[in-house]
Amino acid sequence: MNMPENDKQSLSMVTCTAPVNIAVIKYWGKRDEDLILPINSSLSVTLHQDQLKTTTTVACSRNFQQDRIWLNGKGEDISNPRLQSCLQEIRRFSRKRRNTGDSTSDVSGVSHKVHICSVNNFPTAAGLASSASGYACLVYTLSQLFGVENEQLSAVARQGSGSACRSLYGGFVQWKLGEQLDGKDSLAEQVESESYWPELRVLILVVSAEQKSVGSTSGMHTSVETSQLLKYRADVVVPSRMEEMIRVIRERDFPAFGELTMKDSNQFHAICLDTYPPIFYLNNMSHRIISLVHRYNQYYGETRVAYTFDAGPNAVIYTLQDHLPEFVQVVRHFFPLEVSGEEFVKGLPVCSADLSEELKRDINMEPTPKGIRYIISTKAGPGPCVMKDPNHHLLGADGLPKKSVISD
Ligand code: DP6
């Protein structure tokens, strides 16, 4: 066992955190739904955990009667097949290590039941998929508890949620689709670390409340069944885009990175429209943000800002530090808050900037009051971390969620 044991109760506990990631080359479509094997490779930027993260505590004890899980303060059903796959796989890897004598740590706890408690530091209302950070954190924490090596983890996290495999690394991360039927080569790997491109900044524009959209799992299933464009994308478009994306990241070429990011987001949403029946993730506000970004870039005659959208209407903006204050001011101007004084920009501070009348005139859009609820300002960040301080544990010495974690 990796962690200090609380001997009397034979309770072992580990707490870790894991980040959210936002794809710039999108994963959309599976060739194997059980193993979660994709039809194309994808590439993402891992966001900083100071702004967005999942924290998970896993405890194991010979006194636990059954595996249990609490998500954001509520007890949930542990029989979820994806959760079960992750648990089984980690236990299998751990036993394998023990049997081959590879493990230097005592992994006897692998035969005990686990209690899992997980919380996000961002509201579900932010519309950010929490499955990526959630499964990455679960798998990473289990691996710390049971002494499983890191190289195998992305294949396990992938079986929780495809995009989760990319959250096991910081910075710029690719998920290679792999060729094998068993998925052993369908793994995530770091392209460059979070410190490689420090000027790169990220804004999440949380748009006004919406009805719940089609989930990505069922959405991509229907796309695979019905969209011919998706096949073309996977076979022809993505292979060359992956190469180009890696090149422009290595060259820190923002205009090329931004253009490719926007084109790939647009192609993903075109495929959603080509799906039958069609899927609409973007709403009017998303469309306005798209127009605003293009008009802003056009004003300067270069790509200074780029958008990308996942399976929902919120925009994720990539830009460079130098252009950040002005662009945030542009967003404030065209999406004014009706009640002033509310915190509009959360996360990393953004300096104020003045907008020229010429820029406002050239953008030539009607302001949409309250169109954007708030902005989360962040940057690229590291992969999962182990929390050494026991105060961070979400479970108490009795193996149950601490009072502060429980929601009504
Ligand atoms: C649009 O990873 O949530 O965010 O594998 O079924 O759990 P499952 O899907 P999920 O899909 C993410 C889709 C996306 C694009 C991306 O993150 O690459």
Tab-separated table of C-alpha atoms and ligand atoms in Angstrom:
chain	number	residue	atom	x	y	z
A	1	MET	CA	0.000	0.000	0.000
A	2	ASN	CA	1.305	3.401	-0.895
A	3	MET	CA	-0.292	5.332	1.877
A	4	PRO	CA	0.212	5.394	5.591
A	5	GLU	CA	-2.236	3.001	7.153
A	6	ASN	CA	-4.543	3.867	9.910
A	7	ASP	CA	-3.700	0.606	11.616
A	8	LYS	CA	-6.528	0.105	14.055
A	9	GLN	CA	-9.133	0.312	11.359
A	10	SER	CA	-6.837	-0.944	8.586
A	11	LEU	CA	-8.075	1.979	6.539
A	12	SER	CA	-5.895	3.291	3.719
A	13	MET	CA	-6.712	6.496	1.991
A	14	VAL	CA	-5.388	8.576	-0.915
A	15	THR	CA	-6.605	11.911	-2.267
A	16	CYS	CA	-5.705	13.261	-5.701
A	17	THR	CA	-6.823	16.001	-8.063
A	18	ALA	CA	-7.168	15.928	-11.850
A	19	PRO	CA	-7.722	18.571	-14.523
A	20	VAL	CA	-10.292	19.307	-17.221
A	21	ASN	CA	-9.113	19.245	-20.840
A	22	ILE	CA	-10.497	20.998	-23.916
A	23	ALA	CA	-9.900	19.415	-27.312
A	24	VAL	CA	-8.609	21.419	-30.249
A	25	ILE	CA	-8.893	18.358	-32.496
A	26	LYS	CA	-12.119	16.720	-31.400
A	27	TYR	CA	-12.823	13.114	-30.516
A	28	TRP	CA	-16.215	12.190	-31.965
A	29	GLY	CA	-17.178	8.585	-32.711
A	30	LYS	CA	-16.250	5.148	-31.392
A	31	ARG	CA	-15.183	2.023	-33.229
A	32	ASP	CA	-15.716	-0.044	-30.062
A	33	GLU	CA	-18.297	1.156	-27.551
A	34	ASP	CA	-17.335	-1.176	-24.710
A	35	LEU	CA	-13.610	-0.522	-24.757
A	36	ILE	CA	-14.220	3.112	-25.814
A	37	LEU	CA	-11.951	3.056	-28.844
A	38	PRO	CA	-12.217	6.153	-31.049
A	39	ILE	CA	-12.466	6.393	-34.831
A	40	ASN	CA	-9.934	9.244	-34.857
A	41	SER	CA	-7.054	10.598	-32.822
A	42	SER	CA	-7.616	13.828	-30.894
A	43	LEU	CA	-5.584	16.536	-29.187
A	44	SER	CA	-6.357	18.755	-26.217
A	45	VAL	CA	-5.033	21.394	-23.872
A	46	THR	CA	-5.134	20.491	-20.173
A	47	LEU	CA	-6.545	23.403	-18.161
A	48	HIS	CA	-5.083	24.651	-14.892
A	49	GLN	CA	-6.433	23.038	-11.738
A	50	ASP	CA	-6.419	26.318	-9.812
A	51	GLN	CA	-9.561	27.121	-11.754
A	52	LEU	CA	-11.059	23.736	-12.675
A	53	LYS	CA	-10.442	20.390	-11.067
A	54	THR	CA	-11.913	17.232	-9.642
A	55	THR	CA	-10.738	16.046	-6.217
A	56	THR	CA	-11.181	12.372	-5.342
A	57	THR	CA	-10.495	10.426	-2.177
A	58	VAL	CA	-10.412	6.629	-2.305
A	59	ALA	CA	-10.259	4.588	0.886
A	60	CYS	CA	-10.015	0.832	1.195
A	61	SER	CA	-10.508	-1.288	4.253
A	62	ARG	CA	-11.129	-4.914	5.077
A	63	ASN	CA	-14.099	-3.649	7.095
A	64	PHE	CA	-15.928	-2.178	4.114
A	65	GLN	CA	-18.876	-4.346	3.082
A	66	GLN	CA	-19.196	-3.105	-0.472
A	67	ASP	CA	-17.752	-0.658	-2.994
A	68	ARG	CA	-19.470	2.738	-2.626
A	69	ILE	CA	-19.285	6.111	-4.371
A	70	TRP	CA	-20.341	9.689	-3.550
A	71	LEU	CA	-20.271	12.309	-6.316
A	72	ASN	CA	-20.509	15.987	-5.380
A	73	GLY	CA	-21.915	15.020	-1.999
A	74	LYS	CA	-24.531	12.495	-3.147
A	75	GLY	CA	-24.387	8.722	-2.957
A	76	GLU	CA	-24.477	7.262	-6.503
A	77	ASP	CA	-24.886	3.832	-8.043
A	78	ILE	CA	-21.537	2.050	-8.173
A	79	SER	CA	-22.873	-0.518	-10.647
A	80	ASN	CA	-22.461	1.957	-13.537
A	81	PRO	CA	-20.662	-0.205	-16.159
A	82	ARG	CA	-18.000	2.411	-16.904
A	83	LEU	CA	-17.164	2.788	-13.227
A	84	GLN	CA	-17.029	-0.975	-12.935
A	85	SER	CA	-14.640	-1.236	-15.914
A	86	CYS	CA	-12.240	1.229	-14.281
A	87	LEU	CA	-12.354	-0.517	-10.900
A	88	GLN	CA	-11.885	-3.964	-12.430
A	89	GLU	CA	-9.036	-2.873	-14.663
A	90	ILE	CA	-7.079	-1.195	-11.860
A	91	ARG	CA	-7.563	-4.220	-9.622
A	92	ARG	CA	-6.441	-6.496	-12.456
A	93	PHE	CA	-3.277	-4.448	-13.104
A	94	SER	CA	-2.530	-4.329	-9.393
A	95	ARG	CA	-2.878	-8.110	-8.983
A	96	LYS	CA	-0.721	-8.641	-12.051
A	97	ARG	CA	2.034	-6.523	-10.525
A	98	ARG	CA	1.737	-8.355	-7.244
A	99	ASN	CA	1.878	-11.763	-8.929
A	100	THR	CA	4.901	-10.891	-11.025
A	101	GLY	CA	6.571	-9.462	-7.918
A	102	ASP	CA	6.917	-6.071	-9.649
A	103	SER	CA	5.357	-4.145	-6.855
A	104	THR	CA	7.564	-2.937	-4.061
A	105	SER	CA	4.523	-1.793	-2.114
A	106	ASP	CA	2.068	-3.929	-0.212
A	107	VAL	CA	-0.941	-4.166	-2.483
A	108	SER	CA	-3.012	-6.451	-0.268
A	109	GLY	CA	-5.737	-3.779	-0.135
A	110	VAL	CA	-6.633	-4.674	-3.691
A	111	SER	CA	-8.876	-7.429	-2.373
A	112	HIS	CA	-10.709	-4.979	-0.091
A	113	LYS	CA	-13.774	-2.931	-0.957
A	114	VAL	CA	-13.335	0.782	-1.711
A	115	HIS	CA	-15.172	3.962	-0.786
A	116	ILE	CA	-14.848	6.718	-3.379
A	117	CYS	CA	-15.739	10.353	-2.816
A	118	SER	CA	-15.357	12.937	-5.563
A	119	VAL	CA	-16.104	16.659	-5.892
A	120	ASN	CA	-15.601	19.271	-8.608
A	121	ASN	CA	-14.526	22.815	-7.821
A	122	PHE	CA	-16.641	24.101	-10.695
A	123	PRO	CA	-20.433	24.218	-10.809
A	124	THR	CA	-22.232	21.687	-12.989
A	125	ALA	CA	-24.051	24.761	-14.301
A	126	ALA	CA	-20.781	25.823	-15.954
A	127	GLY	CA	-21.733	23.169	-18.513
A	128	LEU	CA	-18.230	21.748	-18.584
A	129	ALA	CA	-18.155	18.011	-19.020
A	130	SER	CA	-16.925	16.694	-15.683
A	131	SER	CA	-16.521	13.130	-16.923
A	132	ALA	CA	-12.976	13.757	-18.199
A	133	SER	CA	-11.561	15.143	-14.953
A	134	GLY	CA	-13.806	12.807	-12.948
A	135	TYR	CA	-12.648	9.526	-14.481
A	136	ALA	CA	-9.041	10.698	-14.768
A	137	CYS	CA	-9.078	11.519	-11.066
A	138	LEU	CA	-10.738	8.256	-10.076
A	139	VAL	CA	-8.281	6.145	-12.038
A	140	TYR	CA	-5.251	8.123	-10.910
A	141	THR	CA	-6.290	7.952	-7.245
A	142	LEU	CA	-6.977	4.205	-7.447
A	143	SER	CA	-3.594	3.698	-9.077
A	144	GLN	CA	-1.877	5.534	-6.215
A	145	LEU	CA	-3.682	3.419	-3.674
A	146	PHE	CA	-3.018	0.103	-5.395
A	147	GLY	CA	0.427	0.753	-6.874
A	148	VAL	CA	-0.361	0.643	-10.597
A	149	GLU	CA	2.112	2.129	-13.046
A	150	ASN	CA	1.378	5.307	-14.908
A	151	GLU	CA	1.834	4.065	-18.485
A	152	GLN	CA	-1.220	1.853	-18.200
A	153	LEU	CA	-3.514	4.444	-16.729
A	154	SER	CA	-4.732	6.248	-19.818
A	155	ALA	CA	-6.108	2.960	-21.193
A	156	VAL	CA	-8.088	2.542	-17.989
A	157	ALA	CA	-9.353	6.142	-17.797
A	158	ARG	CA	-10.368	5.841	-21.466
A	159	GLN	CA	-12.801	3.097	-20.463
A	160	GLY	CA	-14.505	5.515	-18.073
A	161	SER	CA	-14.894	8.267	-20.653
A	162	GLY	CA	-12.881	8.632	-23.847
A	163	SER	CA	-11.754	12.193	-23.237
A	164	ALA	CA	-10.666	11.283	-19.673
A	165	CYS	CA	-7.496	9.602	-20.963
A	166	ARG	CA	-6.183	13.022	-22.040
A	167	SER	CA	-6.663	14.462	-18.515
A	168	LEU	CA	-3.900	12.200	-17.187
A	169	TYR	CA	-1.262	14.546	-18.580
A	170	GLY	CA	-0.616	18.256	-18.349
A	171	GLY	CA	-0.060	20.691	-21.209
A	172	PHE	CA	-0.750	19.561	-24.773
A	173	VAL	CA	-1.923	15.974	-25.023
A	174	GLN	CA	-2.758	13.665	-27.898
A	175	TRP	CA	-4.894	10.555	-27.735
A	176	LYS	CA	-3.646	8.216	-30.447
A	177	LEU	CA	-6.481	6.124	-31.812
A	178	GLY	CA	-4.345	2.963	-31.995
A	179	GLU	CA	-4.807	-0.073	-34.236
A	180	GLN	CA	-5.203	-3.070	-31.954
A	181	LEU	CA	-8.593	-4.663	-31.379
A	182	ASP	CA	-7.989	-4.886	-27.629
A	183	GLY	CA	-7.256	-1.138	-27.458
A	184	LYS	CA	-3.902	-1.545	-25.727
A	185	ASP	CA	-2.345	0.998	-28.074
A	186	SER	CA	-5.204	3.528	-27.819
A	187	LEU	CA	-3.397	5.757	-25.342
A	188	ALA	CA	-2.847	9.364	-24.414
A	189	GLU	CA	0.581	10.934	-24.478
A	190	GLN	CA	1.975	14.372	-23.754
A	191	VAL	CA	2.979	16.421	-26.804
A	192	GLU	CA	4.426	19.346	-24.848
A	193	SER	CA	4.247	20.286	-21.178
A	194	GLU	CA	2.163	23.082	-19.659
A	195	SER	CA	5.190	25.387	-19.507
A	196	TYR	CA	5.927	25.103	-23.228
A	197	TRP	CA	3.677	27.961	-24.344
A	198	PRO	CA	3.198	30.228	-21.308
A	199	GLU	CA	1.642	33.090	-23.276
A	200	LEU	CA	-1.310	30.907	-24.279
A	201	ARG	CA	-4.428	31.789	-22.313
A	202	VAL	CA	-7.882	30.273	-22.075
A	203	LEU	CA	-11.292	31.816	-21.400
A	204	ILE	CA	-14.468	29.866	-20.833
A	205	LEU	CA	-17.495	31.917	-21.769
A	206	VAL	CA	-20.408	30.492	-19.823
A	207	VAL	CA	-23.523	31.414	-21.774
A	208	SER	CA	-26.988	31.827	-20.371
A	209	ALA	CA	-28.928	28.807	-19.141
A	210	GLU	CA	-30.087	26.275	-21.640
A	211	GLN	CA	-32.047	23.078	-21.667
A	212	LYS	CA	-29.861	20.004	-21.409
A	213	SER	CA	-28.424	18.914	-24.735
A	214	VAL	CA	-27.870	15.387	-26.073
A	215	GLY	CA	-25.013	13.714	-24.172
A	216	SER	CA	-21.785	13.112	-26.068
A	217	THR	CA	-21.987	9.305	-25.736
A	218	SER	CA	-25.368	9.002	-27.427
A	219	GLY	CA	-24.665	11.916	-29.784
A	220	MET	CA	-21.519	10.346	-31.190
A	221	HIS	CA	-23.251	6.969	-31.460
A	222	THR	CA	-25.931	8.482	-33.723
A	223	SER	CA	-23.255	10.332	-35.710
A	224	VAL	CA	-21.347	7.085	-36.361
A	225	GLU	CA	-24.580	5.420	-37.495
A	226	THR	CA	-25.797	8.187	-39.784
A	227	SER	CA	-23.156	10.756	-40.789
A	228	GLN	CA	-21.137	10.185	-43.934
A	229	LEU	CA	-19.187	13.320	-43.210
A	230	LEU	CA	-17.922	11.758	-40.004
A	231	LYS	CA	-16.327	8.916	-41.933
A	232	TYR	CA	-14.598	11.388	-44.216
A	233	ARG	CA	-13.434	13.392	-41.217
A	234	ALA	CA	-11.963	10.352	-39.468
A	235	ASP	CA	-10.331	8.832	-42.560
A	236	VAL	CA	-9.108	11.893	-44.400
A	237	VAL	CA	-9.245	15.116	-42.373
A	238	VAL	CA	-8.048	14.256	-38.873
A	239	PRO	CA	-4.838	12.354	-39.734
A	240	SER	CA	-3.329	15.381	-41.463
A	241	ARG	CA	-4.809	17.836	-38.953
A	242	MET	CA	-3.168	15.967	-36.058
A	243	GLU	CA	0.235	16.344	-37.693
A	244	GLU	CA	-0.365	20.000	-38.444
A	245	MET	CA	-1.686	20.730	-34.939
A	246	ILE	CA	1.377	19.177	-33.314
A	247	ARG	CA	3.635	21.184	-35.612
A	248	VAL	CA	1.955	24.552	-34.937
A	249	ILE	CA	1.972	23.933	-31.177
A	250	ARG	CA	5.698	23.127	-31.296
A	251	GLU	CA	6.257	26.316	-33.323
A	252	ARG	CA	3.990	28.291	-30.970
A	253	ASP	CA	2.307	29.636	-34.099
A	254	PHE	CA	-0.881	31.135	-32.680
A	255	PRO	CA	-2.560	32.217	-35.952
A	256	ALA	CA	-2.193	28.688	-37.365
A	257	PHE	CA	-3.166	27.067	-34.046
A	258	GLY	CA	-6.236	29.298	-33.749
A	259	GLU	CA	-7.410	28.774	-37.302
A	260	LEU	CA	-7.074	25.008	-37.088
A	261	THR	CA	-8.835	24.944	-33.709
A	262	MET	CA	-11.811	26.897	-35.066
A	263	LYS	CA	-12.008	24.818	-38.239
A	264	ASP	CA	-12.004	21.604	-36.258
A	265	SER	CA	-14.726	22.834	-33.899
A	266	ASN	CA	-16.777	23.922	-36.892
A	267	GLN	CA	-16.337	20.557	-38.587
A	268	PHE	CA	-17.446	18.749	-35.448
A	269	HIS	CA	-20.625	20.860	-35.301
A	270	ALA	CA	-21.161	20.369	-39.041
A	271	ILE	CA	-21.106	16.632	-38.364
A	272	CYS	CA	-23.675	17.131	-35.627
A	273	LEU	CA	-25.885	18.785	-38.237
A	274	ASP	CA	-25.151	15.950	-40.676
A	275	THR	CA	-26.246	13.444	-38.019
A	276	TYR	CA	-29.790	12.191	-38.491
A	277	PRO	CA	-31.816	13.384	-36.666
A	278	PRO	CA	-29.505	16.397	-36.334
A	279	ILE	CA	-27.929	17.449	-33.049
A	280	PHE	CA	-27.690	21.128	-32.111
A	281	TYR	CA	-25.158	21.994	-29.475
A	282	LEU	CA	-24.636	25.626	-30.424
A	283	ASN	CA	-27.281	28.222	-29.598
A	284	ASN	CA	-27.787	31.836	-30.656
A	285	MET	CA	-25.276	33.028	-28.111
A	286	SER	CA	-22.659	30.583	-29.413
A	287	HIS	CA	-23.264	31.889	-32.932
A	288	ARG	CA	-22.849	35.463	-31.740
A	289	ILE	CA	-19.571	34.591	-30.070
A	290	ILE	CA	-18.373	32.961	-33.295
A	291	SER	CA	-19.230	36.132	-35.250
A	292	LEU	CA	-17.585	38.342	-32.649
A	293	VAL	CA	-14.331	36.362	-32.804
A	294	HIS	CA	-14.218	36.488	-36.595
A	295	ARG	CA	-15.005	40.207	-36.706
A	296	TYR	CA	-12.341	40.905	-34.074
A	297	ASN	CA	-9.743	38.911	-35.994
A	298	GLN	CA	-10.775	40.553	-39.236
A	299	TYR	CA	-10.281	44.002	-37.731
A	300	TYR	CA	-6.641	43.139	-37.034
A	301	GLY	CA	-6.179	41.120	-40.214
A	302	GLU	CA	-4.844	38.158	-38.227
A	303	THR	CA	-6.104	35.372	-35.966
A	304	ARG	CA	-5.637	36.731	-32.444
A	305	VAL	CA	-8.466	34.828	-30.806
A	306	ALA	CA	-9.947	31.355	-31.469
A	307	TYR	CA	-13.080	29.587	-30.252
A	308	THR	CA	-13.936	25.951	-29.774
A	309	PHE	CA	-17.209	24.344	-28.629
A	310	ASP	CA	-17.850	20.871	-27.237
A	311	ALA	CA	-21.201	19.156	-26.730
A	312	GLY	CA	-22.858	22.324	-25.391
A	313	PRO	CA	-23.255	26.068	-26.077
A	314	ASN	CA	-20.365	27.424	-23.929
A	315	ALA	CA	-17.394	28.808	-25.820
A	316	VAL	CA	-13.795	28.084	-24.937
A	317	ILE	CA	-11.520	30.826	-26.220
A	318	TYR	CA	-7.804	30.450	-26.832
A	319	THR	CA	-5.732	33.607	-27.165
A	320	LEU	CA	-2.349	35.050	-26.252
A	321	GLN	CA	-1.704	37.003	-23.074
A	322	ASP	CA	-1.079	40.244	-24.998
A	323	HIS	CA	-4.513	40.195	-26.599
A	324	LEU	CA	-6.425	39.019	-23.547
A	325	PRO	CA	-7.364	42.353	-21.843
A	326	GLU	CA	-8.734	43.889	-24.998
A	327	PHE	CA	-10.680	40.831	-26.020
A	328	VAL	CA	-12.261	40.509	-22.569
A	329	GLN	CA	-13.259	44.167	-22.838
A	330	VAL	CA	-14.796	43.446	-26.239
A	331	VAL	CA	-16.818	40.608	-24.668
A	332	ARG	CA	-17.918	42.901	-21.816
A	333	HIS	CA	-18.997	45.534	-24.325
A	334	PHE	CA	-20.998	43.239	-26.579
A	335	PHE	CA	-22.430	41.070	-23.789
A	336	PRO	CA	-23.008	43.626	-21.022
A	337	LEU	CA	-24.132	42.512	-17.589
A	338	GLU	CA	-27.414	44.095	-16.615
A	339	VAL	CA	-26.521	44.276	-12.943
A	340	SER	CA	-23.111	45.841	-12.529
A	341	GLY	CA	-20.842	44.854	-9.687
A	342	GLU	CA	-21.255	41.111	-10.228
A	343	GLU	CA	-18.047	39.227	-10.700
A	344	PHE	CA	-17.861	38.774	-14.464
A	345	VAL	CA	-14.347	37.378	-14.772
A	346	LYS	CA	-13.451	34.549	-12.397
A	347	GLY	CA	-10.066	32.873	-12.135
A	348	LEU	CA	-6.815	34.398	-13.337
A	349	PRO	CA	-6.992	38.202	-13.223
A	350	VAL	CA	-7.310	40.116	-16.484
A	351	CYS	CA	-6.091	43.715	-16.763
A	352	SER	CA	-8.560	46.346	-17.902
A	353	ALA	CA	-8.298	47.797	-21.380
A	354	ASP	CA	-9.850	50.600	-23.394
A	355	LEU	CA	-11.652	49.917	-26.641
A	356	SER	CA	-11.266	52.260	-29.553
A	357	GLU	CA	-14.431	53.617	-31.141
A	358	GLU	CA	-13.133	52.344	-34.442
A	359	LEU	CA	-12.927	48.763	-33.171
A	360	LYS	CA	-16.450	48.902	-31.741
A	361	ARG	CA	-17.761	50.373	-34.968
A	362	ASP	CA	-15.981	47.848	-37.153
A	363	ILE	CA	-17.259	44.909	-35.145
A	364	ASN	CA	-20.694	46.317	-35.832
A	365	MET	CA	-22.841	44.068	-33.639
A	366	GLU	CA	-25.816	44.844	-31.446
A	367	PRO	CA	-24.866	44.266	-27.801
A	368	THR	CA	-26.690	41.324	-26.168
A	369	PRO	CA	-27.288	42.123	-22.493
A	370	LYS	CA	-26.734	39.176	-20.156
A	371	GLY	CA	-25.875	36.853	-23.055
A	372	ILE	CA	-22.826	35.599	-21.172
A	373	ARG	CA	-23.224	34.798	-17.468
A	374	TYR	CA	-19.560	34.885	-16.576
A	375	ILE	CA	-16.061	34.120	-17.810
A	376	ILE	CA	-13.543	31.718	-16.288
A	377	SER	CA	-10.027	32.900	-17.046
A	378	THR	CA	-7.356	30.190	-17.001
A	379	LYS	CA	-4.341	28.724	-18.812
A	380	ALA	CA	-2.705	25.366	-19.536
A	381	GLY	CA	-1.849	23.374	-16.433
A	382	PRO	CA	-0.324	20.175	-15.082
A	383	GLY	CA	-1.733	16.650	-14.901
A	384	PRO	CA	-3.108	14.867	-11.801
A	385	CYS	CA	-1.536	15.552	-8.397
A	386	VAL	CA	-1.422	13.629	-5.119
A	387	MET	CA	-2.571	15.648	-2.095
A	388	LYS	CA	-0.203	14.819	0.732
A	389	ASP	CA	-1.971	16.786	3.468
A	390	PRO	CA	-4.605	14.543	5.169
A	391	ASN	CA	-6.802	17.637	5.617
A	392	HIS	CA	-7.609	17.305	1.934
A	393	HIS	CA	-9.248	13.907	2.387
A	394	LEU	CA	-12.937	13.978	1.535
A	395	LEU	CA	-13.597	10.845	3.607
A	396	GLY	CA	-13.289	10.741	7.376
A	397	ALA	CA	-11.591	8.108	9.523
A	398	ASP	CA	-14.887	6.161	9.456
A	399	GLY	CA	-14.592	5.911	5.653
A	400	LEU	CA	-17.687	8.082	5.115
A	401	PRO	CA	-17.827	11.548	3.463
A	402	LYS	CA	-16.899	14.385	5.795
A	403	LYS	CA	-19.792	16.687	6.753
A	404	SER	CA	-18.401	19.514	4.622
A	405	VAL	CA	-18.712	17.318	1.503
A	406	ILE	CA	-22.302	16.182	1.926
A	407	SER	CA	-24.946	18.074	-0.045
A	408	ASP	CA	-28.606	18.152	1.017
B	1	DP6	C1	-17.097	16.883	-27.883
B	1	DP6	O1	-15.341	11.696	-23.726
B	1	DP6	O2	-17.533	12.744	-23.088
B	1	DP6	O3	-15.922	16.845	-25.815
B	1	DP6	O4	-16.232	8.586	-24.450
B	1	DP6	O5	-18.719	8.582	-24.593
B	1	DP6	O6	-17.591	9.369	-22.500
B	1	DP6	P1	-17.498	9.244	-24.024
B	1	DP6	O7	-17.510	10.736	-24.588
B	1	DP6	P2	-16.729	12.028	-24.093
B	1	DP6	O8	-16.737	12.876	-25.455
B	1	DP6	C2	-16.104	14.101	-25.576
B	1	DP6	C3	-16.499	14.735	-26.851
B	1	DP6	C4	-16.051	16.174	-27.049
B	1	DP6	C5	-14.736	16.221	-27.834
B	1	DP6	C6	-13.465	15.926	-27.099
B	1	DP6	O9	-13.360	16.156	-25.877
B	1	DP6	O10	-12.516	15.468	-27.784
